[in-house]
Coordinates of N, CA and C in Angstrom, one line a residue:
N1 N 37.1 17.5 -12.9 CA 38.2 16.6 -12.7 C 37.6 15.2 -12.4
G2 N 38.5 14.2 -12.2 CA 38.1 12.8 -12.0 C 37.3 12.6 -10.8
K3 N 37.6 13.3 -9.7 CA 36.9 13.1 -8.4 C 35.5 13.6 -8.5
M4 N 35.3 14.8 -9.2 CA 34.0 15.4 -9.4 C 33.2 14.5 -10.3
M5 N 33.8 13.9 -11.4 CA 33.0 13.0 -12.3 C 32.6 11.8 -11.5
R6 N 33.4 11.2 -10.6 CA 33.0 10.0 -9.9 C 31.8 10.3 -9.0
Y7 N 31.9 11.5 -8.3 CA 30.8 11.9 -7.4 C 29.5 12.1 -8.2
W8 N 29.6 12.7 -9.4 CA 28.4 12.9 -10.2 C 27.8 11.6 -10.7
T9 N 28.7 10.7 -11.1 CA 28.2 9.4 -11.6 C 27.5 8.6 -10.4
K10 N 28.1 8.6 -9.2 CA 27.5 8.0 -8.1 C 26.2 8.6 -7.7
S11 N 26.1 9.9 -7.8 CA 24.9 10.6 -7.5 C 23.8 10.2 -8.5
M12 N 24.1 10.2 -9.8 CA 23.1 9.9 -10.8 C 22.7 8.4 -10.7
T13 N 23.6 7.5 -10.3 CA 23.2 6.1 -10.2 C 22.3 5.9 -9.0
K14 N 22.5 6.7 -7.9 CA 21.6 6.6 -6.8 C 20.2 7.1 -7.1
H15 N 20.2 8.2 -7.9 CA 18.9 8.8 -8.3 C 18.2 7.8 -9.2
R16 N 18.8 7.2 -10.1 CA 18.1 6.2 -11.0 C 17.7 5.0 -10.2
E17 N 18.3 4.6 -9.1 CA 18.0 3.5 -8.3 C 16.5 3.5 -7.9
Y18 N 16.0 4.8 -7.7 CA 14.6 4.9 -7.2 C 13.7 5.6 -8.2
E19 N 14.1 5.5 -9.4 CA 13.3 6.1 -10.5 C 12.2 5.1 -10.8
L20 N 10.9 5.6 -10.8 CA 9.7 4.8 -11.1 C 9.2 5.0 -12.5
R21 N 8.6 4.0 -13.0 CA 8.1 4.1 -14.3 C 6.9 5.1 -14.3
S22 N 6.7 5.9 -15.3 CA 5.7 6.9 -15.3 C 4.3 6.3 -15.4
Y23 N 3.4 6.8 -14.6 CA 2.0 6.3 -14.7 C 1.3 6.7 -16.0
V24 N 1.8 7.8 -16.6 CA 1.3 8.2 -17.9 C 1.8 7.1 -19.0
E25 N 3.0 6.6 -18.8 CA 3.5 5.6 -19.7 C 2.7 4.3 -19.5
L26 N 2.3 4.0 -18.3 CA 1.6 2.8 -18.0 C 0.1 2.8 -18.5
F27 N -0.6 4.0 -18.2 CA -2.0 4.0 -18.4 C -2.4 5.0 -19.5
G28 N -1.6 5.9 -19.8 CA -1.9 6.9 -20.8 C -2.7 8.1 -20.3
T29 N -4.0 7.8 -20.0 CA -4.9 8.8 -19.6 C -5.7 8.4 -18.4
R30 N -6.5 9.3 -17.9 CA -7.5 8.9 -16.8 C -8.4 7.7 -17.2
N31 N -8.9 7.8 -18.5 CA -9.7 6.7 -18.9 C -9.0 5.4 -19.1
G32 N -7.7 5.5 -19.5 CA -6.9 4.3 -19.5 C -6.7 3.7 -18.2
F33 N -6.5 4.5 -17.2 CA -6.3 4.0 -15.8 C -7.6 3.3 -15.3
L34 N -8.8 4.0 -15.5 CA -10.0 3.5 -15.1 C -10.4 2.1 -15.8
K35 N -10.0 2.0 -17.0 CA -10.2 0.8 -17.8 C -9.4 -0.3 -17.2
A36 N -8.2 -0.1 -16.8 CA -7.3 -1.1 -16.2 C -7.8 -1.5 -14.8
A37 N -8.2 -0.5 -14.0 CA -8.8 -0.8 -12.7 C -10.0 -1.6 -12.8
D38 N -10.8 -1.4 -13.8 CA -12.1 -2.1 -13.9 C -12.0 -3.5 -14.4
A39 N -10.8 -3.8 -14.9 CA -10.6 -5.2 -15.5 C -10.3 -6.3 -14.5
G40 N -10.0 -5.9 -13.3 CA -9.7 -6.9 -12.3 C -10.9 -7.7 -11.8
E41 N -10.7 -9.0 -11.4 CA -11.7 -9.8 -10.9 C -11.9 -9.7 -9.4
R42 N -13.1 -9.5 -9.0 CA -13.3 -9.3 -7.5 C -14.5 -10.3 -7.1
S43 N -14.2 -11.2 -6.3 CA -15.2 -12.2 -5.9 C -15.1 -12.5 -4.4
L44 N -16.3 -12.5 -3.7 CA -16.3 -12.9 -2.3 C -16.1 -14.4 -2.1
Y45 N -16.1 -15.1 -3.2 CA -15.8 -16.6 -3.1 C -14.4 -16.8 -3.0
E46 N -13.6 -15.8 -3.3 CA -12.1 -15.9 -3.1 C -11.8 -15.4 -1.7
P47 N -11.1 -16.3 -0.9 CA -10.8 -16.0 0.5 C -10.1 -14.7 0.7
A48 N -9.1 -14.4 -0.1 CA -8.4 -13.1 0.1 C -9.3 -11.9 -0.1
W49 N -10.2 -11.9 -1.0 CA -11.1 -10.8 -1.2 C -12.1 -10.8 -0.1
R50 N -12.6 -11.9 0.3 CA -13.6 -12.0 1.4 C -13.1 -11.4 2.7
L51 N -11.8 -11.7 3.0 CA -11.2 -11.1 4.2 C -11.0 -9.6 4.1
Y52 N -10.5 -9.2 2.9 CA -10.3 -7.8 2.6 C -11.6 -7.0 2.7
F53 N -12.7 -7.6 2.2 CA -14.0 -7.0 2.4 C -14.4 -6.8 3.8
E54 N -14.0 -7.8 4.7 CA -14.3 -7.7 6.1 C -13.5 -6.5 6.7
V55 N -12.2 -6.4 6.3 CA -11.4 -5.2 6.8 C -12.1 -3.9 6.4
L56 N -12.5 -3.7 5.2 CA -13.2 -2.5 4.8 C -14.5 -2.3 5.5
T57 N -15.2 -3.4 5.8 CA -16.5 -3.3 6.5 C -16.2 -2.8 7.9
W58 N -15.2 -3.3 8.5 CA -14.8 -2.9 9.9 C -14.6 -1.4 9.9
H59 N -14.0 -0.8 8.9 CA -13.8 0.6 8.9 C -15.2 1.3 8.7
R60 N -16.0 0.8 7.8 CA -17.3 1.4 7.5 C -18.2 1.5 8.7
L61 N -18.1 0.5 9.6 CA -18.9 0.4 10.8 C -18.3 1.1 12.0
G62 N -17.0 1.6 11.8 CA -16.4 2.4 12.8 C -16.0 1.5 14.0
Q63 N -15.6 0.3 13.8 CA -15.3 -0.6 14.9 C -13.8 -0.4 15.3
D64 N -13.5 -1.0 16.5 CA -12.2 -0.8 17.1 C -11.1 -1.5 16.3
L65 N -10.1 -0.8 15.7 CA -9.1 -1.4 14.9 C -7.9 -1.9 15.7
Y66 N -8.0 -1.8 17.1 CA -6.9 -2.3 17.9 C -7.4 -3.4 18.8
S67 N -8.6 -3.9 18.6 CA -9.2 -5.0 19.3 C -8.5 -6.3 18.8
K68 N -8.5 -7.3 19.7 CA -7.9 -8.6 19.3 C -8.6 -9.1 18.0
E69 N -9.9 -8.9 17.9 CA -10.7 -9.4 16.8 C -10.2 -8.8 15.4
F70 N -10.0 -7.5 15.4 CA -9.5 -6.9 14.2 C -8.1 -7.3 13.9
L71 N -7.3 -7.3 14.9 CA -5.9 -7.7 14.7 C -5.8 -9.1 14.2
E72 N -6.6 -10.0 14.6 CA -6.7 -11.4 14.1 C -7.1 -11.4 12.6
L73 N -8.1 -10.5 12.3 CA -8.5 -10.4 10.9 C -7.4 -9.8 10.0
A74 N -6.7 -8.8 10.5 CA -5.6 -8.3 9.7 C -4.5 -9.3 9.5
Y75 N -4.2 -10.1 10.6 CA -3.2 -11.1 10.5 C -3.6 -12.2 9.4
A76 N -4.9 -12.6 9.5 CA -5.4 -13.6 8.6 C -5.4 -13.1 7.2
T77 N -5.7 -11.8 7.0 CA -5.8 -11.3 5.6 C -4.4 -11.2 5.1
L78 N -3.4 -10.8 5.9 CA -2.0 -10.8 5.4 C -1.6 -12.2 5.0
D79 N -2.0 -13.2 5.8 CA -1.7 -14.6 5.5 C -2.3 -15.0 4.1
S80 N -3.5 -14.6 3.9 CA -4.2 -14.9 2.6 C -3.6 -14.1 1.5
W81 N -2.9 -13.0 1.8 CA -2.2 -12.2 0.8 C -0.7 -12.6 0.7
R82 N -0.4 -13.8 1.0 CA 0.8 -14.5 0.8 C 2.0 -13.9 1.6
M83 N 1.7 -13.4 2.8 CA 2.7 -12.9 3.7 C 3.3 -13.9 4.6
N84 N 3.0 -15.2 4.5 CA 3.5 -16.2 5.4 C 3.9 -17.4 4.6
I85 N 4.4 -17.2 3.4 CA 4.9 -18.3 2.6 C 6.3 -18.0 2.1
R86 N 7.0 -19.1 1.7 CA 8.3 -19.0 1.1 C 9.2 -18.0 2.0
G87 N 9.8 -17.0 1.4 CA 10.7 -16.1 2.1 C 10.0 -15.2 3.1
A88 N 8.7 -14.9 2.9 CA 8.0 -14.0 3.8 C 7.5 -14.7 5.0
K89 N 7.6 -14.1 6.2 CA 7.2 -14.7 7.4 C 6.8 -13.6 8.4
L90 N 5.5 -13.7 8.8 CA 5.0 -12.7 9.8 C 5.6 -13.0 11.2
L91 N 5.6 -12.0 12.1 CA 5.9 -12.3 13.5 C 4.8 -13.1 14.1
E92 N 5.2 -13.8 15.2 CA 4.1 -14.5 15.9 C 3.0 -13.5 16.3
F93 N 1.8 -13.9 16.5 CA 0.7 -13.0 16.6 C 0.8 -12.1 17.8
N94 N 1.2 -12.6 18.9 CA 1.3 -11.7 20.1 C 2.3 -10.6 19.9
K95 N 3.4 -10.8 19.3 CA 4.4 -9.8 19.0 C 3.8 -8.8 17.9
F96 N 3.2 -9.4 16.9 CA 2.5 -8.7 15.8 C 1.6 -7.6 16.4
Q97 N 0.6 -8.1 17.3 CA -0.4 -7.1 17.8 C 0.3 -6.1 18.7
E98 N 1.3 -6.5 19.4 CA 2.0 -5.5 20.3 C 2.6 -4.4 19.5
N99 N 3.3 -4.8 18.4 CA 4.0 -3.8 17.6 C 3.1 -2.9 16.8
I100 N 1.8 -3.3 16.7 CA 0.8 -2.4 16.1 C 0.2 -1.5 17.1
R101 N -0.2 -2.0 18.2 CA -0.8 -1.2 19.3 C 0.1 -0.1 19.8
V102 N 1.4 -0.3 19.8 CA 2.3 0.7 20.3 C 2.3 1.9 19.4
H103 N 1.9 1.8 18.2 CA 1.8 2.9 17.2 C 0.4 3.4 17.0
K104 N -0.5 3.1 17.9 CA -1.9 3.5 17.7 C -2.1 5.0 17.5
E105 N -1.4 5.8 18.3 CA -1.5 7.2 18.2 C -1.1 7.7 16.8
E106 N -0.1 7.2 16.3 CA 0.4 7.6 14.9 C -0.6 7.1 13.8
F107 N -1.1 5.9 14.0 CA -2.1 5.5 13.0 C -3.4 6.4 13.1
E108 N -3.8 6.7 14.3 CA -5.0 7.4 14.4 C -4.9 8.9 13.9
E109 N -3.7 9.4 14.0 CA -3.5 10.8 13.5 C -3.7 10.8 12.0
L110 N -3.5 9.7 11.3 CA -3.6 9.7 9.8 C -4.8 9.0 9.3
R111 N -5.7 8.6 10.3 CA -6.8 7.7 9.9 C -7.8 8.3 8.9
N112 N -7.9 9.6 8.9 CA -8.9 10.3 7.9 C -8.2 10.8 6.7
C113 N -6.9 10.5 6.5 CA -6.2 11.0 5.3 C -6.6 10.2 4.0
R114 N -6.6 10.9 2.9 CA -7.0 10.3 1.6 C -5.8 10.6 0.7
I115 N -5.5 9.6 -0.1 CA -4.3 9.7 -1.0 C -4.6 10.9 -2.1
D116 N -5.8 11.2 -2.4 CA -6.1 12.2 -3.3 C -6.1 13.6 -2.7
A117 N -5.9 13.7 -1.4 CA -6.0 15.0 -0.7 C -5.0 15.2 0.4
V118 N -4.0 14.4 0.5 CA -3.0 14.5 1.6 C -2.1 15.6 1.3
N119 N -1.5 16.2 2.4 CA -0.5 17.2 2.3 C 0.9 16.6 2.6
P120 N 2.0 17.3 2.2 CA 3.3 16.8 2.4 C 3.6 16.4 3.9
E121 N 3.1 17.2 4.8 CA 3.3 16.9 6.3 C 2.8 15.5 6.6
Q122 N 1.6 15.2 6.1 CA 0.9 13.9 6.4 C 1.7 12.8 5.8
C123 N 2.2 13.0 4.6 CA 3.1 12.0 3.9 C 4.3 11.7 4.7
E124 N 4.9 12.8 5.3 CA 6.1 12.6 6.1 C 5.8 11.8 7.3
K125 N 4.7 12.0 7.9 CA 4.3 11.2 9.1 C 4.1 9.7 8.7
A126 N 3.5 9.5 7.6 CA 3.3 8.1 7.1 C 4.6 7.4 6.9
K127 N 5.6 8.2 6.3 CA 6.9 7.6 6.0 C 7.6 7.3 7.3
A128 N 7.5 8.2 8.3 CA 8.1 7.9 9.6 C 7.5 6.7 10.3
L129 N 6.2 6.5 10.2 CA 5.5 5.4 10.8 C 6.0 4.1 10.1
F130 N 6.2 4.1 8.8 CA 6.7 3.0 8.0 C 8.0 2.6 8.5
R131 N 8.9 3.5 8.8 CA 10.3 3.2 9.3 C 10.2 2.5 10.6
K132 N 9.3 2.9 11.5 CA 9.3 2.4 12.9 C 8.5 1.0 13.0
L133 N 7.6 0.8 12.1 CA 6.7 -0.3 12.2 C 7.5 -1.6 11.9
R134 N 7.2 -2.7 12.6 CA 7.8 -4.0 12.3 C 6.8 -5.1 12.5
I135 N 6.5 -5.8 11.5 CA 5.5 -6.9 11.6 C 6.0 -8.2 11.0
M136 N 7.1 -8.1 10.3 CA 7.7 -9.3 9.7 C 8.9 -9.9 10.4
K137 N 8.9 -11.2 10.4 CA 10.1 -11.9 11.0 C 11.2 -11.9 10.0
S138 N 10.8 -12.0 8.7 CA 11.8 -12.1 7.6 C 12.5 -10.7 7.4
G139 N 13.6 -10.7 6.8 CA 14.4 -9.5 6.6 C 13.7 -8.4 5.8
R140 N 13.0 -8.8 4.7 CA 12.3 -7.8 3.9 C 11.0 -7.5 4.6
Q141 N 10.7 -6.2 4.7 CA 9.5 -5.7 5.4 C 8.6 -4.9 4.5
L142 N 9.0 -4.4 3.4 CA 8.3 -3.5 2.5 C 6.9 -3.9 2.2
V143 N 6.8 -5.1 1.6 CA 5.4 -5.6 1.2 C 4.5 -5.8 2.3
G144 N 4.9 -6.5 3.4 CA 4.1 -6.7 4.5 C 3.7 -5.5 5.2
K145 N 4.6 -4.5 5.4 CA 4.3 -3.3 6.1 C 3.3 -2.4 5.3
S146 N 3.5 -2.4 4.0 CA 2.6 -1.5 3.2 C 1.2 -2.1 3.2
K147 N 1.1 -3.4 3.2 CA -0.3 -4.0 3.2 C -0.9 -3.8 4.6
L148 N -0.2 -4.0 5.6 CA -0.7 -3.8 7.0 C -1.2 -2.3 7.2
M149 N -0.3 -1.4 6.7 CA -0.6 0.0 6.8 C -1.9 0.4 6.0
H150 N -2.0 -0.3 4.9 CA -3.2 -0.1 4.0 C -4.5 -0.6 4.8
F151 N -4.4 -1.7 5.5 CA -5.5 -2.2 6.3 C -6.0 -1.2 7.3
Y152 N -5.0 -0.4 7.9 CA -5.3 0.6 8.9 C -5.7 2.0 8.3
L153 N -5.1 2.2 7.1 CA -5.3 3.5 6.5 C -5.6 3.3 5.0
P154 N -6.8 2.6 4.7 CA -7.1 2.1 3.4 C -7.2 3.2 2.3
N155 N -7.6 4.4 2.7 CA -7.8 5.5 1.8 C -6.5 6.3 1.5
F156 N -5.4 5.9 2.2 CA -4.2 6.7 2.1 C -3.0 5.9 1.6
I157 N -2.8 4.7 2.2 CA -1.5 4.0 1.9 C -1.6 3.0 0.7
P158 N -0.7 3.1 -0.2 CA -0.7 2.2 -1.4 C -0.3 0.8 -1.0
I159 N -0.8 -0.2 -1.7 CA -0.3 -1.6 -1.5 C 0.9 -1.8 -2.4
I160 N 1.9 -2.3 -1.8 CA 3.1 -2.6 -2.6 C 3.3 -4.1 -2.6
D161 N 3.5 -4.7 -3.8 CA 3.6 -6.1 -3.9 C 4.8 -6.4 -4.9
T162 N 5.5 -7.5 -4.5 CA 6.7 -7.8 -5.4 C 6.2 -8.3 -6.8
A163 N 5.2 -9.1 -6.8 CA 4.7 -9.7 -8.1 C 4.0 -8.6 -9.0
N164 N 3.6 -7.5 -8.4 CA 2.8 -6.5 -9.2 C 3.5 -5.2 -9.2
T165 N 3.5 -4.5 -8.1 CA 4.0 -3.1 -8.0 C 5.5 -3.1 -8.4
I166 N 6.3 -3.9 -7.8 CA 7.8 -3.8 -8.1 C 8.0 -4.3 -9.5
R167 N 7.3 -5.3 -9.9 CA 7.5 -5.9 -11.3 C 7.1 -4.8 -12.3
V168 N 6.1 -4.1 -12.1 CA 5.6 -3.2 -13.1 C 6.2 -1.8 -13.0
V169 N 6.3 -1.3 -11.8 CA 6.7 0.1 -11.6 C 8.2 0.2 -11.5
R170 N 8.9 -0.9 -11.1 CA 10.4 -0.9 -11.0 C 11.0 -1.9 -11.9
A171 N 10.3 -2.5 -12.8 CA 10.9 -3.6 -13.7 C 11.5 -4.7 -12.9
G172 N 10.9 -5.1 -11.8 CA 11.3 -6.2 -11.0 C 12.5 -6.1 -10.1
R173 N 13.0 -4.9 -10.0 CA 14.2 -4.6 -9.2 C 13.8 -4.3 -7.7
Y174 N 14.1 -5.2 -6.8 CA 13.8 -4.9 -5.4 C 14.6 -3.8 -4.9
P175 N 14.0 -2.8 -4.2 CA 14.7 -1.6 -3.8 C 15.8 -1.9 -2.7
A176 N 16.9 -1.2 -2.8 CA 17.9 -1.3 -1.8 C 17.5 -0.7 -0.4
D177 N 16.8 0.4 -0.5 CA 16.2 1.0 0.7 C 14.7 1.0 0.7
E178 N 14.1 0.2 1.5 CA 12.6 0.0 1.4 C 11.9 1.3 1.8
A179 N 12.4 2.1 2.8 CA 11.7 3.3 3.2 C 11.7 4.3 2.1
I180 N 12.8 4.4 1.4 CA 12.9 5.4 0.2 C 11.9 5.0 -0.8
F181 N 11.8 3.7 -1.1 CA 10.9 3.3 -2.2 C 9.4 3.5 -1.7
F182 N 9.1 3.2 -0.4 CA 7.8 3.5 0.1 C 7.4 5.0 -0.1
S183 N 8.4 5.8 0.2 CA 8.2 7.3 0.1 C 7.9 7.6 -1.4
K184 N 8.7 7.1 -2.3 CA 8.6 7.4 -3.7 C 7.2 6.9 -4.2
M185 N 6.8 5.7 -3.7 CA 5.5 5.1 -4.2 C 4.3 5.9 -3.6
L186 N 4.5 6.4 -2.4 CA 3.4 7.3 -1.9 C 3.3 8.5 -2.7
D187 N 4.4 9.2 -3.1 CA 4.3 10.4 -3.9 C 3.8 10.0 -5.3
W188 N 4.2 8.9 -5.9 CA 3.7 8.4 -7.2 C 2.2 8.3 -7.2
C189 N 1.6 7.7 -6.2 CA 0.2 7.5 -6.1 C -0.5 8.8 -5.9
R190 N 0.0 9.7 -5.1 CA -0.6 11.0 -4.8 C -0.6 11.8 -6.1
N191 N 0.5 11.8 -6.9 CA 0.5 12.6 -8.1 C -0.4 12.0 -9.2
L192 N -0.5 10.6 -9.2 CA -1.4 10.0 -10.1 C -2.8 10.4 -9.9
C193 N -3.2 10.4 -8.6 CA -4.6 10.9 -8.3 C -4.8 12.3 -8.7
K194 N -3.8 13.1 -8.5 CA -4.0 14.6 -8.9 C -4.0 14.7 -10.4
D195 N -3.1 14.1 -11.1 CA -3.0 14.3 -12.6 C -4.2 13.7 -13.3
F196 N -4.7 12.5 -12.8 CA -5.8 11.9 -13.4 C -7.2 12.3 -12.8
N197 N -7.1 13.2 -11.8 CA -8.3 13.7 -11.2 C -9.2 12.6 -10.6
L198 N -8.5 11.7 -9.9 CA -9.3 10.5 -9.3 C -9.9 10.9 -8.0
K199 N -11.2 10.4 -7.8 CA -11.9 10.7 -6.6 C -12.6 9.5 -6.1
E200 N -13.1 9.6 -4.9 CA -13.8 8.4 -4.2 C -14.8 7.7 -5.1
D201 N -15.5 8.5 -5.9 CA -16.6 8.0 -6.7 C -16.2 7.2 -7.9
D202 N -14.9 7.3 -8.2 CA -14.3 6.5 -9.4 C -14.2 5.0 -8.9
Q203 N -15.3 4.3 -9.3 CA -15.4 2.9 -8.8 C -15.5 1.9 -10.0
P204 N -15.0 0.7 -9.8 CA -15.2 -0.3 -10.8 C -16.7 -0.7 -11.0
S205 N -17.0 -1.2 -12.1 CA -18.5 -1.4 -12.4 C -19.1 -2.4 -11.5
T206 N -18.4 -3.5 -11.1 CA -19.0 -4.5 -10.3 C -18.1 -5.0 -9.2
P207 N -17.8 -4.1 -8.2 CA -17.0 -4.5 -7.1 C -17.7 -5.5 -6.2
F208 N -17.0 -6.5 -5.8 CA -17.5 -7.5 -4.8 C -18.9 -8.1 -5.2
N209 N -19.0 -8.4 -6.5 CA -20.3 -9.0 -7.0 C -21.5 -8.2 -6.6
Q210 N -21.5 -6.9 -6.8 CA -22.6 -6.0 -6.6 C -22.8 -5.6 -5.1
V211 N -21.9 -6.1 -4.2 CA -22.1 -5.6 -2.8 C -21.8 -4.1 -2.7
D212 N -22.6 -3.4 -2.0 CA -22.5 -2.0 -2.0 C -21.4 -1.5 -1.0
L213 N -20.1 -1.5 -1.5 CA -19.0 -1.1 -0.7 C -18.0 -0.5 -1.6
K214 N -17.6 0.7 -1.4 CA -16.6 1.4 -2.3 C -15.2 0.9 -2.0
L215 N -14.4 0.7 -3.1 CA -13.0 0.4 -2.9 C -12.2 1.7 -2.7
P216 N -11.2 1.6 -1.8 CA -10.4 2.8 -1.7 C -9.5 3.1 -2.9
L217 N -9.2 4.3 -3.2 CA -8.3 4.6 -4.3 C -7.0 3.8 -4.3
P218 N -6.3 3.7 -3.2 CA -5.1 2.9 -3.3 C -5.3 1.5 -3.8
K219 N -6.5 0.9 -3.5 CA -6.7 -0.5 -4.0 C -7.0 -0.4 -5.4
L220 N -7.7 0.6 -5.9 CA -7.9 0.7 -7.4 C -6.6 0.8 -8.1
I221 N -5.7 1.6 -7.5 CA -4.4 1.7 -8.1 C -3.7 0.4 -8.2
D222 N -3.8 -0.4 -7.1 CA -3.2 -1.7 -7.1 C -3.8 -2.6 -8.1
D223 N -5.1 -2.6 -8.3 CA -5.8 -3.4 -9.3 C -5.4 -3.0 -10.7
A224 N -5.3 -1.7 -10.9 CA -4.9 -1.2 -12.3 C -3.4 -1.7 -12.6
I225 N -2.5 -1.6 -11.6 CA -1.2 -2.1 -11.8 C -1.1 -3.6 -12.1
M226 N -2.0 -4.3 -11.5 CA -2.0 -5.8 -11.7 C -2.4 -6.1 -13.1
M227 N -3.1 -5.3 -13.8 CA -3.5 -5.5 -15.2 C -2.5 -5.2 -16.2
K228 N -1.3 -4.7 -15.7 CA -0.2 -4.4 -16.7 C 0.9 -5.4 -16.7

């Protein structure tokens, strides 16, 4: 009947709202993905890359991620990643660091997770953390929160960017529900790693001008998407 048809149409429309472009359509094969990931330019002469390199180095050395020094580094890196221009606006630093430190236990519980090996329970915990975290003064939180969570969980959390991820994976349509899209993107990256058999040793040929530091898989995925 008409009522059932309207319900079905509404349900299908909602389902399509969060439909993501297939990574097989984007990259074809594992080799196609690796070729795209290898095509990006990475230079320590570029401020955004240099700051990101420092974030990864902080992890490699096992330093305190909740110290004022690291929080200032995370804030500066977000700024260099265009999170403080035009419509995007970070919270003032004191509020920013307070809102991160209050979730320290949740971040630490996920700290050793890897996108190529996480289980559904860990993904649910990441999604719950995304919903609670707030670092942006502007209304839209998705891009800033995904980047900040990546700085704390670089091997687990994908980077979401309007100019790249949303443009390529969603054909430029900003999601109505940011948390649902974050959840879908997390599953998308997890399945991509599984189907393309991606591992930590899958590295671009010249990361950081020969500096010996491995890029996390979520960053490789981000780089590959940027090439599309």
